[in-house]
PDB file of C-alpha atoms and ligand atoms in Angstrom:
ATOM      1  CA  MET A   2     -93.331 -95.804  28.569  1.00 80.00           C
ATOM      2  CA  ASN A   3     -91.796 -98.988  27.162  1.00 91.00           C
ATOM      3  CA  LEU A   4     -93.130-100.621  24.055  1.00 95.00           C
ATOM      4  CA  LYS A   5     -93.705-104.227  24.501  1.00 97.00           C
ATOM      5  CA  LEU A   6     -94.555-106.482  21.438  1.00 98.00           C
ATOM      6  CA  SER A   7     -95.603-109.846  22.454  1.00 98.00           C
ATOM      7  CA  HIS A   8     -96.048-113.037  20.407  1.00 98.00           C
ATOM      8  CA  ILE A   9     -96.574-110.843  17.227  1.00 98.00           C
ATOM      9  CA  ASP A  10     -97.757-112.788  13.820  1.00 98.00           C
ATOM     10  CA  LYS A  11     -97.852-110.898  10.909  1.00 98.00           C
ATOM     11  CA  SER A  12     -98.389-111.921   7.076  1.00 97.00           C
ATOM     12  CA  TYR A  13     -99.468-110.545   3.743  1.00 94.00           C
ATOM     13  CA  ASP A  14    -101.612-112.595   1.505  1.00 90.00           C
ATOM     14  CA  ASP A  15    -101.409-111.761  -2.126  1.00 83.00           C
ATOM     15  CA  SER A  16    -103.370-113.888  -4.704  1.00 79.00           C
ATOM     16  CA  LYS A  17    -100.647-116.487  -4.940  1.00 84.00           C
ATOM     17  CA  THR A  18     -98.382-116.053  -1.793  1.00 89.00           C
ATOM     18  CA  LYS A  19     -98.809-115.763   1.846  1.00 90.00           C
ATOM     19  CA  ARG A  20     -95.612-113.618   2.922  1.00 93.00           C
ATOM     20  CA  VAL A  21     -94.707-114.179   6.681  1.00 96.00           C
ATOM     21  CA  ILE A  22     -93.243-111.245   7.942  1.00 97.00           C
ATOM     22  CA  PHE A  23     -93.179-111.851  11.598  1.00 98.00           C
ATOM     23  CA  LYS A  24     -93.784-115.357  13.567  1.00 98.00           C
ATOM     24  CA  ASP A  25     -94.179-115.477  17.328  1.00 98.00           C
ATOM     25  CA  MET A  26     -92.063-112.315  17.687  1.00 98.00           C
ATOM     26  CA  SER A  27     -91.970-110.750  21.105  1.00 97.00           C
ATOM     27  CA  ALA A  28     -89.436-107.750  21.986  1.00 96.00           C
ATOM     28  CA  THR A  29     -89.472-104.557  24.186  1.00 96.00           C
ATOM     29  CA  LEU A  30     -87.981-101.410  23.224  1.00 95.00           C
ATOM     30  CA  VAL A  31     -86.902 -99.163  26.136  1.00 93.00           C
ATOM     31  CA  ALA A  32     -88.485 -95.779  26.842  1.00 93.00           C
ATOM     32  CA  GLY A  33     -86.461 -92.827  26.263  1.00 93.00           C
ATOM     33  CA  LYS A  34     -83.858 -94.595  24.281  1.00 94.00           C
ATOM     34  CA  ILE A  35     -82.652 -94.817  20.825  1.00 95.00           C
ATOM     35  CA  SER A  36     -83.670 -98.015  19.028  1.00 96.00           C
ATOM     36  CA  VAL A  37     -82.081 -98.802  15.669  1.00 96.00           C
ATOM     37  CA  ILE A  38     -83.691-101.231  13.418  1.00 96.00           C
ATOM     38  CA  VAL A  39     -81.727-102.848  10.624  1.00 95.00           C
ATOM     39  CA  GLY A  40     -81.961-105.603   8.317  1.00 94.00           C
ATOM     40  CA  LYS A  41     -82.184-106.587   4.930  1.00 94.00           C
ATOM     41  CA  SER A  42     -84.616-105.106   2.126  1.00 93.00           C
ATOM     42  CA  GLY A  43     -88.065-106.350   2.324  1.00 93.00           C
ATOM     43  CA  VAL A  44     -87.830-108.374   5.684  1.00 95.00           C
ATOM     44  CA  GLY A  45     -90.493-106.011   7.401  1.00 96.00           C
ATOM     45  CA  LYS A  46     -88.892-103.238   8.922  1.00 96.00           C
ATOM     46  CA  SER A  47     -91.593-100.810   7.662  1.00 95.00           C
ATOM     47  CA  SER A  48     -94.197-103.001   8.662  1.00 96.00           C
ATOM     48  CA  LEU A  49     -92.765-102.984  12.349  1.00 97.00           C
ATOM     49  CA  LEU A  50     -93.134 -99.234  12.343  1.00 97.00           C
ATOM     50  CA  ASN A  51     -96.694 -99.581  10.851  1.00 96.00           C
ATOM     51  CA  LEU A  52     -97.620-102.121  14.014  1.00 97.00           C
ATOM     52  CA  ILE A  53     -96.072 -99.864  16.484  1.00 96.00           C
ATOM     53  CA  SER A  54     -97.976 -96.837  15.258  1.00 95.00           C
ATOM     54  CA  GLY A  55    -101.308 -98.909  14.849  1.00 94.00           C
ATOM     55  CA  ILE A  56    -101.457 -98.264  11.233  1.00 94.00           C
ATOM     56  CA  ASP A  57    -101.543-101.905  10.636  1.00 95.00           C
ATOM     57  CA  LEU A  58    -102.580-104.843  13.006  1.00 96.00           C
ATOM     58  CA  PRO A  59    -100.829-107.797  13.679  1.00 98.00           C
ATOM     59  CA  ASP A  60    -102.872-111.108  12.801  1.00 97.00           C
ATOM     60  CA  SER A  61    -102.113-112.105  16.556  1.00 98.00           C
ATOM     61  CA  GLY A  62    -100.357-110.862  19.586  1.00 98.00           C
ATOM     62  CA  THR A  63    -100.494-107.668  21.472  1.00 98.00           C
ATOM     63  CA  ILE A  64     -98.718-104.495  21.619  1.00 98.00           C
ATOM     64  CA  HIS A  65     -98.545-102.396  24.602  1.00 97.00           C
ATOM     65  CA  VAL A  66     -97.105 -98.626  24.953  1.00 95.00           C
ATOM     66  CA  GLY A  67     -96.752 -98.158  28.354  1.00 92.00           C
ATOM     67  CA  ASP A  68    -100.237 -99.491  29.981  1.00 93.00           C
ATOM     68  CA  LEU A  69    -101.899 -98.807  26.646  1.00 95.00           C
ATOM     69  CA  CYS A  70    -102.741-102.200  24.775  1.00 97.00           C
ATOM     70  CA  ILE A  71    -103.029-100.584  21.127  1.00 96.00           C
ATOM     71  CA  THR A  72    -103.995-103.802  19.596  1.00 97.00           C
ATOM     72  CA  ASP A  73    -107.158-103.659  21.662  1.00 97.00           C
ATOM     73  CA  PHE A  74    -108.229-100.249  20.434  1.00 97.00           C
ATOM     74  CA  ASP A  75    -110.882 -99.586  17.660  1.00 96.00           C
ATOM     75  CA  ASP A  76    -109.803 -97.549  14.443  1.00 95.00           C
ATOM     76  CA  SER A  77    -110.773 -94.247  15.824  1.00 95.00           C
ATOM     77  CA  GLU A  78    -108.745 -94.918  19.139  1.00 96.00           C
ATOM     78  CA  ARG A  79    -105.819 -96.124  17.190  1.00 96.00           C
ATOM     79  CA  THR A  80    -106.118 -92.956  14.939  1.00 94.00           C
ATOM     80  CA  LEU A  81    -106.229 -90.826  18.100  1.00 93.00           C
ATOM     81  CA  PHE A  82    -103.214 -92.723  19.676  1.00 94.00           C
ATOM     82  CA  ARG A  83    -101.092 -92.188  16.669  1.00 94.00           C
ATOM     83  CA  ARG A  84    -101.915 -88.194  16.622  1.00 91.00           C
ATOM     84  CA  ARG A  85    -101.098 -87.821  20.225  1.00 91.00           C
ATOM     85  CA  ARG A  86     -98.594 -90.385  21.049  1.00 94.00           C
ATOM     86  CA  ILE A  87     -96.313 -90.951  17.723  1.00 95.00           C
ATOM     87  CA  GLY A  88     -94.328 -88.345  15.770  1.00 95.00           C
ATOM     88  CA  PHE A  89     -93.183 -89.565  12.050  1.00 96.00           C
ATOM     89  CA  ILE A  90     -90.183 -89.008  10.302  1.00 95.00           C
ATOM     90  CA  TYR A  91     -90.061 -90.346   6.786  1.00 94.00           C
ATOM     91  CA  GLN A  92     -87.297 -90.812   3.926  1.00 92.00           C
ATOM     92  CA  PHE A  93     -89.039 -88.385   1.472  1.00 90.00           C
ATOM     93  CA  PHE A  94     -90.105 -85.878   4.206  1.00 91.00           C
ATOM     94  CA  ASN A  95     -93.802 -86.087   3.214  1.00 94.00           C
ATOM     95  CA  LEU A  96     -94.571 -82.311   3.498  1.00 96.00           C
ATOM     96  CA  ILE A  97     -97.516 -81.118   1.978  1.00 97.00           C
ATOM     97  CA  PRO A  98     -96.670 -78.675  -1.062  1.00 97.00           C
ATOM     98  CA  VAL A  99     -99.680 -76.475  -0.641  1.00 97.00           C
ATOM     99  CA  LEU A 100     -99.116 -75.711   2.977  1.00 97.00           C
ATOM    100  CA  SER A 101     -96.320 -73.389   4.567  1.00 98.00           C
ATOM    101  CA  VAL A 102     -93.828 -74.959   6.733  1.00 97.00           C
ATOM    102  CA  LEU A 103     -95.797 -73.486   9.754  1.00 97.00           C
ATOM    103  CA  GLU A 104     -98.968 -75.027   8.464  1.00 97.00           C
ATOM    104  CA  ASN A 105     -97.508 -78.411   7.814  1.00 97.00           C
ATOM    105  CA  ILE A 106     -95.758 -78.368  11.212  1.00 96.00           C
ATOM    106  CA  THR A 107     -99.170 -77.595  13.006  1.00 96.00           C
ATOM    107  CA  LEU A 108    -101.563 -79.937  11.176  1.00 94.00           C
ATOM    108  CA  VAL A 109    -101.688 -82.679  13.215  1.00 90.00           C
ATOM    109  CA  ALA A 110    -102.042 -80.378  16.238  1.00 91.00           C
ATOM    110  CA  GLU A 111    -104.937 -78.369  14.412  1.00 91.00           C
ATOM    111  CA  LEU A 112    -106.632 -81.558  13.596  1.00 89.00           C
ATOM    112  CA  ASP A 113    -106.561 -82.579  17.174  1.00 87.00           C
ATOM    113  CA  ASN A 114    -107.949 -79.186  18.280  1.00 89.00           C
ATOM    114  CA  THR A 115    -104.971 -78.497  20.452  1.00 89.00           C
ATOM    115  CA  PRO A 116    -105.224 -74.939  21.755  1.00 90.00           C
ATOM    116  CA  LYS A 117    -102.605 -72.843  19.885  1.00 91.00           C
ATOM    117  CA  ASP A 118    -101.216 -71.516  22.954  1.00 92.00           C
ATOM    118  CA  ILE A 119     -99.928 -74.922  23.959  1.00 89.00           C
ATOM    119  CA  PHE A 120     -98.461 -75.994  20.428  1.00 90.00           C
ATOM    120  CA  LEU A 121     -97.429 -72.737  18.950  1.00 94.00           C
ATOM    121  CA  PRO A 122     -94.628 -71.478  21.342  1.00 94.00           C
ATOM    122  CA  ARG A 123     -93.279 -75.122  21.235  1.00 92.00           C
ATOM    123  CA  VAL A 124     -93.058 -75.121  17.677  1.00 95.00           C
ATOM    124  CA  MET A 125     -91.568 -71.738  17.147  1.00 96.00           C
ATOM    125  CA  ALA A 126     -88.926 -72.703  20.043  1.00 94.00           C
ATOM    126  CA  LEU A 127     -88.335 -75.997  17.938  1.00 94.00           C
ATOM    127  CA  LEU A 128     -88.236 -74.023  14.652  1.00 96.00           C
ATOM    128  CA  GLU A 129     -85.725 -71.827  16.156  1.00 94.00           C
ATOM    129  CA  THR A 130     -83.469 -74.762  17.496  1.00 93.00           C
ATOM    130  CA  VAL A 131     -83.328 -76.339  14.037  1.00 93.00           C
ATOM    131  CA  GLY A 132     -82.469 -72.747  12.421  1.00 94.00           C
ATOM    132  CA  LEU A 133     -85.760 -72.378  10.266  1.00 96.00           C
ATOM    133  CA  ALA A 134     -87.779 -69.883  12.244  1.00 96.00           C
ATOM    134  CA  ASP A 135     -87.284 -67.312   9.413  1.00 97.00           C
ATOM    135  CA  ARG A 136     -88.710 -69.995   6.919  1.00 97.00           C
ATOM    136  CA  LYS A 137     -91.918 -70.199   8.620  1.00 97.00           C
ATOM    137  CA  ASN A 138     -94.022 -69.022   5.737  1.00 98.00           C
ATOM    138  CA  ASP A 139     -92.074 -70.510   2.821  1.00 98.00           C
ATOM    139  CA  PHE A 140     -93.430 -73.686   0.964  1.00 97.00           C
ATOM    140  CA  PRO A 141     -91.526 -76.872   1.190  1.00 97.00           C
ATOM    141  CA  ASP A 142     -90.444 -76.517  -2.550  1.00 96.00           C
ATOM    142  CA  THR A 143     -88.406 -73.575  -1.827  1.00 97.00           C
ATOM    143  CA  LEU A 144     -86.311 -75.705   0.912  1.00 97.00           C
ATOM    144  CA  SER A 145     -83.307 -78.031   0.451  1.00 94.00           C
ATOM    145  CA  GLY A 146     -83.696 -81.725   1.087  1.00 94.00           C
ATOM    146  CA  GLY A 147     -81.878 -81.121   4.712  1.00 93.00           C
ATOM    147  CA  GLU A 148     -84.382 -78.196   5.487  1.00 95.00           C
ATOM    148  CA  GLN A 149     -87.458 -80.005   4.412  1.00 95.00           C
ATOM    149  CA  GLN A 150     -86.207 -82.779   6.955  1.00 93.00           C
ATOM    150  CA  ARG A 151     -85.410 -80.352   9.800  1.00 94.00           C
ATOM    151  CA  VAL A 152     -89.121 -79.094   9.065  1.00 96.00           C
ATOM    152  CA  ALA A 153     -90.437 -82.933   9.377  1.00 95.00           C
ATOM    153  CA  ILE A 154     -88.301 -83.462  12.437  1.00 95.00           C
ATOM    154  CA  VAL A 155     -90.137 -80.236  14.015  1.00 95.00           C
ATOM    155  CA  ARG A 156     -93.380 -81.573  12.896  1.00 95.00           C
ATOM    156  CA  SER A 157     -92.949 -85.017  14.410  1.00 94.00           C
ATOM    157  CA  LEU A 158     -92.255 -83.254  17.800  1.00 93.00           C
ATOM    158  CA  ALA A 159     -94.974 -80.701  17.443  1.00 92.00           C
ATOM    159  CA  ASN A 160     -97.766 -82.405  19.418  1.00 88.00           C
ATOM    160  CA  ASP A 161     -95.269 -83.453  22.133  1.00 90.00           C
ATOM    161  CA  PRO A 162     -95.622 -87.467  21.349  1.00 93.00           C
ATOM    162  CA  ASP A 163     -93.888 -90.239  23.419  1.00 94.00           C
ATOM    163  CA  ILE A 164     -92.588 -92.186  20.535  1.00 96.00           C
ATOM    164  CA  ILE A 165     -90.674 -90.928  17.143  1.00 96.00           C
ATOM    165  CA  LEU A 166     -90.711 -93.163  14.432  1.00 97.00           C
ATOM    166  CA  ALA A 167     -87.946 -92.452  11.910  1.00 96.00           C
ATOM    167  CA  ASP A 168     -87.954 -94.516   8.556  1.00 96.00           C
ATOM    168  CA  GLU A 169     -84.807 -94.112   6.927  1.00 94.00           C
ATOM    169  CA  PRO A 170     -84.621 -90.419   7.782  1.00 93.00           C
ATOM    170  CA  THR A 171     -81.479 -89.775   6.004  1.00 92.00           C
ATOM    171  CA  GLY A 172     -82.078 -91.850   3.052  1.00 91.00           C
ATOM    172  CA  ASN A 173     -82.576 -89.158   0.787  1.00 90.00           C
ATOM    173  CA  LEU A 174     -79.694 -86.811   1.860  1.00 90.00           C
ATOM    174  CA  ASP A 175     -76.117 -86.591   1.005  1.00 91.00           C
ATOM    175  CA  SER A 176     -73.929 -88.135   3.804  1.00 90.00           C
ATOM    176  CA  GLU A 177     -73.035 -84.696   5.180  1.00 91.00           C
ATOM    177  CA  THR A 178     -76.535 -83.521   5.400  1.00 91.00           C
ATOM    178  CA  GLY A 179     -77.556 -86.589   6.593  1.00 91.00           C
ATOM    179  CA  LEU A 180     -75.150 -86.551   9.493  1.00 92.00           C
ATOM    180  CA  ALA A 181     -76.271 -83.365  10.537  1.00 91.00           C
ATOM    181  CA  VAL A 182     -80.065 -84.500  10.398  1.00 91.00           C
ATOM    182  CA  LEU A 183     -79.097 -87.543  12.486  1.00 93.00           C
ATOM    183  CA  GLU A 184     -77.262 -85.346  15.257  1.00 94.00           C
ATOM    184  CA  MET A 185     -80.179 -83.106  15.073  1.00 91.00           C
ATOM    185  CA  ILE A 186     -82.958 -85.624  15.569  1.00 93.00           C
ATOM    186  CA  THR A 187     -81.047 -87.529  18.358  1.00 94.00           C
ATOM    187  CA  ASP A 188     -80.221 -84.415  20.233  1.00 93.00           C
ATOM    188  CA  LEU A 189     -83.763 -83.251  20.124  1.00 92.00           C
ATOM    189  CA  VAL A 190     -85.052 -86.824  21.180  1.00 92.00           C
ATOM    190  CA  LYS A 191     -83.010 -86.898  24.250  1.00 93.00           C
ATOM    191  CA  ILE A 192     -83.588 -83.263  25.363  1.00 92.00           C
ATOM    192  CA  HIS A 193     -87.149 -83.781  24.942  1.00 90.00           C
ATOM    193  CA  ASN A 194     -86.779 -86.956  26.668  1.00 91.00           C
ATOM    194  CA  LYS A 195     -88.645 -89.054  23.753  1.00 93.00           C
ATOM    195  CA  THR A 196     -88.276 -92.599  22.439  1.00 95.00           C
ATOM    196  CA  LEU A 197     -86.881 -92.856  19.169  1.00 96.00           C
ATOM    197  CA  ILE A 198     -87.272 -96.000  16.815  1.00 97.00           C
ATOM    198  CA  MET A 199     -85.261 -95.625  13.649  1.00 97.00           C
ATOM    199  CA  VAL A 200     -85.230 -97.644  10.686  1.00 96.00           C
ATOM    200  CA  THR A 201     -81.971 -97.264   8.725  1.00 93.00           C
ATOM    201  CA  HIS A 202     -79.253 -98.657   6.447  1.00 89.00           C
ATOM    202  CA  SER A 203     -76.916 -95.942   7.453  1.00 88.00           C
ATOM    203  CA  PRO A 204     -73.920 -97.021   9.556  1.00 87.00           C
ATOM    204  CA  GLU A 205     -73.299 -93.692  11.019  1.00 86.00           C
ATOM    205  CA  ALA A 206     -77.046 -94.184  12.595  1.00 88.00           C
ATOM    206  CA  MET A 207     -75.665 -96.987  14.514  1.00 87.00           C
ATOM    207  CA  GLY A 208     -73.357 -94.725  16.443  1.00 89.00           C
ATOM    208  CA  PHE A 209     -76.383 -92.825  17.692  1.00 93.00           C
ATOM    209  CA  ALA A 210     -78.050 -95.842  18.971  1.00 95.00           C
ATOM    210  CA  ASP A 211     -78.770 -97.153  22.522  1.00 94.00           C
ATOM    211  CA  HIS A 212     -79.800-100.522  21.240  1.00 95.00           C
ATOM    212  CA  VAL A 213     -79.498-102.081  17.728  1.00 95.00           C
ATOM    213  CA  TYR A 214     -82.296-104.592  16.558  1.00 96.00           C
ATOM    214  CA  ALA A 215     -82.190-106.650  13.500  1.00 95.00           C
ATOM    215  CA  VAL A 216     -85.507-107.823  11.774  1.00 97.00           C
ATOM    216  CA  LYS A 217     -84.358-111.483  10.685  1.00 95.00           C
ATOM    217  CA  ASP A 218     -85.847-114.639  10.727  1.00 96.00           C
ATOM    218  CA  GLN A 219     -89.532-113.098  11.429  1.00 97.00           C
ATOM    219  CA  LEU A 220     -88.132-111.832  14.324  1.00 97.00           C
ATOM    220  CA  LEU A 221     -86.766-108.730  16.100  1.00 97.00           C
ATOM    221  CA  VAL A 222     -83.210-109.774  17.285  1.00 95.00           C
ATOM    222  CA  PRO A 223     -80.908-107.460  19.484  1.00 95.00           C
ATOM    223  CA  GLN A 224     -77.568-106.813  18.001  1.00 92.00           C
ATOM    224  CA  ALA A 225     -74.330-106.216  19.568  1.00 81.00           C
ATOM    225  CA  SER A 226     -73.659-104.229  16.445  1.00 57.00           C
ATOM    226  CA  GLY A 227     -76.019-103.676  13.500  1.00 46.00           C
ATOM    227  CA  LEU A 228     -73.153-103.411  10.876  1.00 49.00           C
ATOM    228  CA  ASN A 229     -73.027-107.394  10.586  1.00 46.00           C
ATOM    229  CA  VAL A 230     -76.490-107.626   9.216  1.00 46.00           C
ATOM    230  CA  LEU A 231     -76.607-104.724   6.924  1.00 46.00           C
TER     231      LEU A 231
HETATM  232  N1  LIG B 308     -99.810-103.654   2.758  1.00 71.17           N
HETATM  233  C1  LIG B 308     -98.993-104.634   2.229  1.00 71.17           C
HETATM  234  N2  LIG B 308     -99.588-105.480   1.654  1.00 71.17           N
HETATM  235  C2  LIG B 308     -99.094-106.608   1.009  1.00 71.17           C
HETATM  236  N3  LIG B 308     -97.643-106.879   0.998  1.00 71.17           N
HETATM  237  C3  LIG B 308     -96.730-105.904   2.047  1.00 71.17           C
HETATM  238  C4  LIG B 308     -97.743-104.792   2.453  1.00 71.17           C
HETATM  239  N4  LIG B 308     -96.957-104.059   3.288  1.00 71.17           N
HETATM  240  C5  LIG B 308     -95.705-104.736   3.062  1.00 71.17           C
HETATM  241  N5  LIG B 308     -95.871-105.683   2.342  1.00 71.17           N
HETATM  242  C6  LIG B 308     -94.580-106.758   2.014  1.00 71.17           C
HETATM  243  O1  LIG B 308     -94.131-106.979   3.307  1.00 71.17           O
HETATM  244  C7  LIG B 308     -92.528-107.255   3.010  1.00 71.17           C
HETATM  245  C8  LIG B 308     -91.689-106.257   3.986  1.00 71.17           C
HETATM  246  O2  LIG B 308     -92.021-105.088   3.508  1.00 71.17           O
HETATM  247  P1  LIG B 308     -91.311-103.771   4.421  1.00 71.17           P
HETATM  248  O3  LIG B 308     -91.836-102.728   3.522  1.00 71.17           O
HETATM  249  O4  LIG B 308     -92.010-103.889   5.886  1.00 71.17           O
HETATM  250  O5  LIG B 308     -89.777-104.059   4.251  1.00 71.17           O
HETATM  251  P2  LIG B 308     -88.490-103.172   4.758  1.00 71.17           P
HETATM  252  O6  LIG B 308     -87.805-104.072   5.544  1.00 71.17           O
HETATM  253  O7  LIG B 308     -88.886-101.874   5.091  1.00 71.17           O
HETATM  254  O8  LIG B 308     -87.956-103.023   3.338  1.00 71.17           O
HETATM  255  P3  LIG B 308     -87.045-101.902   2.791  1.00 71.17           P
HETATM  256  O9  LIG B 308     -85.864-101.956   3.480  1.00 71.17           O
HETATM  257  O10 LIG B 308     -86.691-102.242   1.068  1.00 71.17           O
HETATM  258  O11 LIG B 308     -87.662-100.649   2.748  1.00 71.17           O
HETATM  259  C9  LIG B 308     -92.348-106.950   1.563  1.00 71.17           C
HETATM  260  O12 LIG B 308     -92.536-108.167   0.845  1.00 71.17           O
HETATM  261  C10 LIG B 308     -93.693-106.305   1.244  1.00 71.17           C
HETATM  262  O13 LIG B 308     -93.853-106.050  -0.341  1.00 71.17           O
END
């Protein structure tokens, strides 16, 4: 399912200024591929992910995921779309401290009333793949940063979404752990045939990209290489 952004305008107003983030921006991100998004701080990379996930709406323009026009959805349709079709990986892992590893991973599937016999075998197989099956009952604060991010990777795949959105997934990790996490994310999205859209400042991440785009001049601009815009 390709992701098609058409004629997107997005700005934020505060009391004094109007900050234009996107102006007549159109782009297609290809299904089943790894798209890396780069760009200077504050240009709107995270805002782009918020639009793609339906957390935020554009001022005008449309966003299609396959045949679904998510900009036509109401709030509850967008929430369901996000739960079922999108997996998130964040810079600061965003695990819930009072829930165990397994409870963190299965929370969205439970909220969505997905039958346990559908998600549990899949989640346990993923935990095995990332080497953390024996930590399933532990709490996040007993895990290293790299381990927490591996939990977050499994969580992002738990509900079998179409699209994984990763916002600086290695930003809080040392370079060796970051590289291992990048390899894990990209291997898993390929094996499970997902679309990965990853915002990053990491030059290593470019090596994993099928396509690199820069957020620049209120547009999403395809790059031959991301390195020149870092
Ligand atoms: N909800 C919001 N309300 C008002 N302004 C916002 C909101 N979200 C983002 N912005 C502003 O939009 C601009 C783009 O923010 P965004 O977080 O998308 O940038 P970014 O490219 O991800 O930056 P960084 O690389 O520093 O994380 C910033 O100036 C930010 O302050």
